[in-house]
Short mmCIF file of C-alpha atoms in Angstrom, two decimals:
data_model
loop_
_atom_site.label_atom_id
_atom_site.label_comp_id
_atom_site.label_asym_id
_atom_site.label_seq_id
_atom_site.Cartn_x
_atom_site.Cartn_y
_atom_site.Cartn_z
CA MET A 1 -4.89 36.32 -20.61
CA ALA A 2 -7.61 36.62 -23.18
CA LEU A 3 -9.80 33.63 -23.86
CA VAL A 4 -9.00 33.25 -27.62
CA PRO A 5 -5.15 33.34 -27.16
CA CYS A 6 -5.50 30.78 -24.45
CA GLN A 7 -7.61 28.65 -26.81
CA VAL A 8 -5.04 28.82 -29.64
CA LEU A 9 -2.29 27.98 -27.14
CA ARG A 10 -3.91 25.03 -25.82
CA ALA A 11 -4.77 23.70 -29.41
CA ALA A 12 -1.23 24.23 -30.33
CA ILE A 13 0.14 22.22 -27.27
CA LEU A 14 -2.32 19.52 -27.97
CA LEU A 15 -1.16 19.29 -31.73
CA SER A 16 2.39 19.23 -30.73
CA TYR A 17 1.77 16.09 -28.33
CA CYS A 18 -0.22 14.40 -31.13
CA SER A 19 2.85 14.96 -33.35
CA ILE A 20 5.14 13.73 -30.70
CA LEU A 21 3.10 10.65 -30.12
CA CYS A 22 2.79 9.80 -33.98
CA ASN A 23 6.38 10.34 -34.47
CA TYR A 24 7.35 8.10 -31.35
CA LYS A 25 4.90 5.35 -32.51
CA ALA A 26 6.47 5.49 -35.89
CA ILE A 27 9.89 4.62 -34.75
CA ASP A 28 10.90 0.80 -35.21
CA MET A 29 12.59 0.26 -31.83
CA PRO A 30 12.94 -3.45 -30.52
CA ALA A 31 11.46 -2.35 -27.17
CA HIS A 32 8.22 -1.60 -28.81
CA GLN A 33 7.87 -5.21 -29.91
CA THR A 34 8.48 -6.85 -26.53
CA TYR A 35 5.84 -7.50 -23.76
CA GLY A 36 3.96 -4.20 -22.76
CA GLY A 37 5.02 -2.38 -25.83
CA SER A 38 5.27 1.35 -25.42
CA TRP A 39 2.95 1.17 -22.40
CA LYS A 40 5.73 0.08 -20.15
CA PHE A 41 7.48 3.38 -20.27
CA LEU A 42 6.29 5.97 -17.98
CA THR A 43 7.36 8.64 -20.50
CA PHE A 44 4.87 7.29 -23.03
CA ILE A 45 2.13 7.08 -20.45
CA ASP A 46 2.79 10.64 -19.50
CA LEU A 47 2.65 11.73 -23.15
CA VAL A 48 -0.82 10.21 -23.36
CA ILE A 49 -1.83 11.75 -20.21
CA GLN A 50 -0.74 15.33 -21.33
CA ALA A 51 -2.39 14.74 -24.74
CA VAL A 52 -5.60 13.67 -23.18
CA PHE A 53 -5.60 16.44 -20.66
CA PHE A 54 -5.11 19.12 -23.32
CA GLY A 55 -7.64 17.44 -25.47
CA ILE A 56 -9.96 17.93 -22.53
CA CYS A 57 -8.93 21.67 -22.17
CA VAL A 58 -9.57 22.28 -25.89
CA LEU A 59 -13.05 20.58 -25.51
CA THR A 60 -13.80 22.65 -22.42
CA ASP A 61 -12.86 25.91 -24.46
CA LEU A 62 -15.09 24.94 -27.38
CA SER A 63 -17.98 24.01 -25.10
CA SER A 64 -17.54 27.39 -23.15
CA LEU A 65 -17.69 29.25 -26.49
CA LEU A 66 -20.64 27.37 -27.65
CA THR A 67 -22.80 27.81 -24.45
CA LYS A 68 -21.81 31.42 -23.96
CA GLY A 69 -24.98 33.46 -23.66
CA ASN A 70 -27.03 30.28 -23.63
CA ASP A 71 -29.47 30.13 -20.66
CA SER A 72 -29.75 26.26 -20.96
CA GLN A 73 -29.14 24.80 -17.38
CA GLU A 74 -28.44 21.33 -18.83
CA GLN A 75 -25.62 22.62 -20.97
CA GLU A 76 -24.30 24.65 -18.08
CA ARG A 77 -24.27 21.54 -15.75
CA GLN A 78 -22.59 19.56 -18.41
CA LEU A 79 -19.78 22.15 -18.90
CA LYS A 80 -19.38 22.26 -15.07
CA LYS A 81 -18.71 18.37 -15.25
CA LEU A 82 -16.23 18.95 -17.90
CA ILE A 83 -14.45 21.68 -16.03
CA SER A 84 -14.33 19.46 -13.11
CA LEU A 85 -12.79 16.55 -14.94
CA ARG A 86 -10.19 18.93 -16.49
CA ASP A 87 -9.22 20.25 -13.13
CA TRP A 88 -9.07 16.81 -11.62
CA VAL A 89 -6.74 15.35 -14.45
CA MET A 90 -4.48 18.41 -14.10
CA ALA A 91 -4.10 18.18 -10.43
CA VAL A 92 -3.76 14.37 -10.08
CA LEU A 93 -2.01 13.27 -13.28
CA ALA A 94 -0.87 16.01 -15.72
CA PHE A 95 1.11 18.14 -13.18
CA PRO A 96 2.62 15.54 -10.72
CA VAL A 97 3.37 12.93 -13.40
CA GLY A 98 4.69 15.38 -15.92
CA VAL A 99 6.99 17.08 -13.40
CA PHE A 100 8.11 13.76 -12.06
CA VAL A 101 9.13 12.44 -15.69
CA VAL A 102 11.08 15.63 -16.38
CA THR A 103 12.79 15.91 -13.23
CA MET A 104 13.60 12.19 -12.63
CA PHE A 105 14.68 11.77 -16.31
CA TRP A 106 17.18 14.52 -16.40
CA SER A 107 18.48 13.90 -12.90
CA ILE A 108 19.45 10.36 -13.73
CA TYR A 109 20.52 11.30 -17.26
CA ILE A 110 23.07 13.89 -15.97
CA TYR A 111 24.32 11.29 -13.45
CA ASP A 112 24.60 8.40 -15.83
CA ARG A 113 22.49 8.31 -19.05
CA GLU A 114 23.12 4.55 -19.51
CA LEU A 115 20.84 3.88 -16.33
CA VAL A 116 17.71 5.58 -18.03
CA TYR A 117 18.42 6.38 -21.71
CA PRO A 118 21.32 4.43 -23.30
CA LYS A 119 23.31 5.93 -26.13
CA LEU A 120 21.81 3.29 -28.21
CA LEU A 121 18.57 5.02 -28.30
CA ASP A 122 20.25 8.02 -30.12
CA ASN A 123 20.22 5.78 -33.21
CA PHE A 124 16.34 5.69 -32.97
CA ILE A 125 15.08 8.85 -31.38
CA PRO A 126 16.24 12.18 -32.61
CA ALA A 127 17.12 14.99 -30.23
CA TRP A 128 14.16 16.95 -30.89
CA LEU A 129 11.89 14.18 -30.19
CA ASN A 130 13.72 13.39 -26.86
CA HIS A 131 13.14 16.86 -25.79
CA GLY A 132 9.48 16.77 -26.77
CA MET A 133 9.05 13.77 -24.41
CA HIS A 134 11.22 14.79 -21.57
CA THR A 135 11.64 18.61 -21.52
CA THR A 136 8.82 20.51 -22.98
CA VAL A 137 6.29 18.86 -20.78
CA LEU A 138 7.28 21.05 -17.98
CA PRO A 139 6.88 24.50 -19.54
CA PHE A 140 3.65 23.35 -21.19
CA VAL A 141 1.91 22.27 -17.92
CA LEU A 142 3.19 25.39 -16.05
CA ILE A 143 1.87 27.54 -18.89
CA GLU A 144 -1.65 25.95 -18.42
CA MET A 145 -1.53 26.49 -14.75
CA ARG A 146 -0.66 30.15 -15.23
CA THR A 147 -3.50 30.69 -17.86
CA THR A 148 -6.19 28.86 -15.92
CA HIS A 149 -7.22 28.46 -12.26
CA HIS A 150 -7.79 24.86 -11.49
CA GLN A 151 -9.86 23.59 -8.65
CA TYR A 152 -8.03 20.89 -6.67
CA PRO A 153 -9.66 18.02 -5.10
CA SER A 154 -9.53 17.54 -1.18
CA ARG A 155 -6.01 16.90 -0.25
CA SER A 156 -6.74 13.34 0.93
CA CYS A 157 -8.56 12.34 -2.13
CA GLY A 158 -5.77 13.92 -4.35
CA LEU A 159 -3.01 12.17 -2.53
CA ALA A 160 -4.98 8.76 -2.60
CA ALA A 161 -5.49 9.15 -6.32
CA VAL A 162 -1.67 10.00 -6.96
CA CYS A 163 -0.69 7.01 -4.73
CA THR A 164 -2.98 4.79 -6.70
CA PHE A 165 -1.36 5.67 -9.87
CA ALA A 166 2.15 5.50 -8.58
CA VAL A 167 1.67 1.97 -6.99
CA GLY A 168 -0.19 0.87 -10.07
CA TYR A 169 2.69 1.66 -12.30
CA ILE A 170 5.06 0.09 -9.91
CA LEU A 171 3.19 -3.26 -9.96
CA TRP A 172 3.03 -3.02 -13.79
CA VAL A 173 6.87 -2.70 -13.88
CA CYS A 174 7.22 -5.59 -11.61
CA TRP A 175 4.75 -7.61 -13.55
CA ILE A 176 6.82 -7.04 -16.76
CA HIS A 177 9.90 -8.23 -14.92
CA HIS A 178 8.12 -11.35 -13.69
CA VAL A 179 6.94 -12.19 -17.28
CA THR A 180 10.09 -11.29 -19.22
CA GLY A 181 12.92 -11.43 -16.60
CA VAL A 182 13.93 -7.99 -17.73
CA TRP A 183 13.48 -4.63 -15.95
CA VAL A 184 11.91 -1.84 -17.84
CA TYR A 185 14.65 0.59 -16.88
CA PRO A 186 18.39 -0.32 -16.58
CA LEU A 187 18.64 1.38 -13.25
CA LEU A 188 16.62 -1.35 -11.70
CA GLU A 189 19.22 -3.98 -12.80
CA HIS A 190 21.70 -2.54 -10.39
CA LEU A 191 19.65 -2.51 -7.37
CA SER A 192 19.28 -5.24 -4.85
CA PRO A 193 15.72 -6.36 -3.68
CA GLY A 194 15.88 -4.33 -0.49
CA VAL A 195 17.11 -1.28 -2.40
CA LYS A 196 14.36 -1.55 -4.91
CA ILE A 197 11.68 -1.39 -2.11
CA ILE A 198 13.28 1.68 -0.76
CA PHE A 199 13.64 3.20 -4.40
CA PHE A 200 9.90 2.46 -5.11
CA ALA A 201 8.90 4.00 -1.87
CA ALA A 202 10.91 7.12 -2.40
CA VAL A 203 9.48 7.35 -6.01
CA THR A 204 5.91 7.23 -4.51
CA VAL A 205 6.75 9.90 -1.94
CA ILE A 206 8.49 12.21 -4.60
CA ILE A 207 5.38 12.05 -6.94
CA ASN A 208 3.28 12.95 -3.90
CA ILE A 209 5.31 15.84 -3.17
CA PHE A 210 4.97 17.25 -6.62
CA TYR A 211 1.13 16.80 -6.16
CA LEU A 212 1.47 19.09 -3.20
CA MET A 213 3.84 21.41 -5.00
CA GLY A 214 1.03 21.70 -7.69
CA GLU A 215 -1.59 22.56 -5.32
CA VAL A 216 0.51 25.22 -3.49
CA LEU A 217 1.73 26.63 -6.71
CA ASN A 218 -1.86 26.85 -8.11
CA ASN A 219 -3.18 28.69 -4.98
CA TYR A 220 -0.11 30.84 -5.11
CA ILE A 221 -0.51 32.05 -8.58
CA TRP A 222 -4.42 32.62 -8.30
CA ASP A 223 -4.39 33.64 -4.63
CA THR A 224 -7.55 31.83 -3.94
CA GLN A 225 -7.83 33.10 -0.38
CA LYS A 226 -8.78 36.57 -2.07
#
């Protein structure tokens, strides 16, 4: 794809995430007023990750255009650092977390929506906003992977970073339950302590699998061996 269309596409995706975040934060939901606020929901954290990632993409595109034809080694070095940051965020956060949110949400929603997205939320969150949070994330991140080759970190470092994020969020959810006595997701209310441990372990494994899928897909699309 040409450079300019890619720039416009990334800018449009960034604006869409900004709009989704603004509309979501403007909703007066009781859950937003409790301990942890919006930050206790992985969906909201993922939206922030995606917005930050595409913000970095747009900044990288602008920097690339500004340094084009410039022989400054310092500017070239700074651009390479920005590209490395963009690739790392894509590999470790944007792709695995984004795919995890979409697949897990809709899988549980189809089985029993009350476990993850009670009907009560329909009174607060319109359908278009729900899809903006839980559906369009996947095509957006796949479009980015198709338009730009991303350099993945070493597999051990990448998996370690993904595990750190997953375990950190699980501990955050457990801490919220410790403070409030309420689980962030209704699904957890129905699980025994032993099953919760298995569930959390499975979740960590799944998000690591999505990281590996992203790495394989990235290499397949761009055929880095050649």
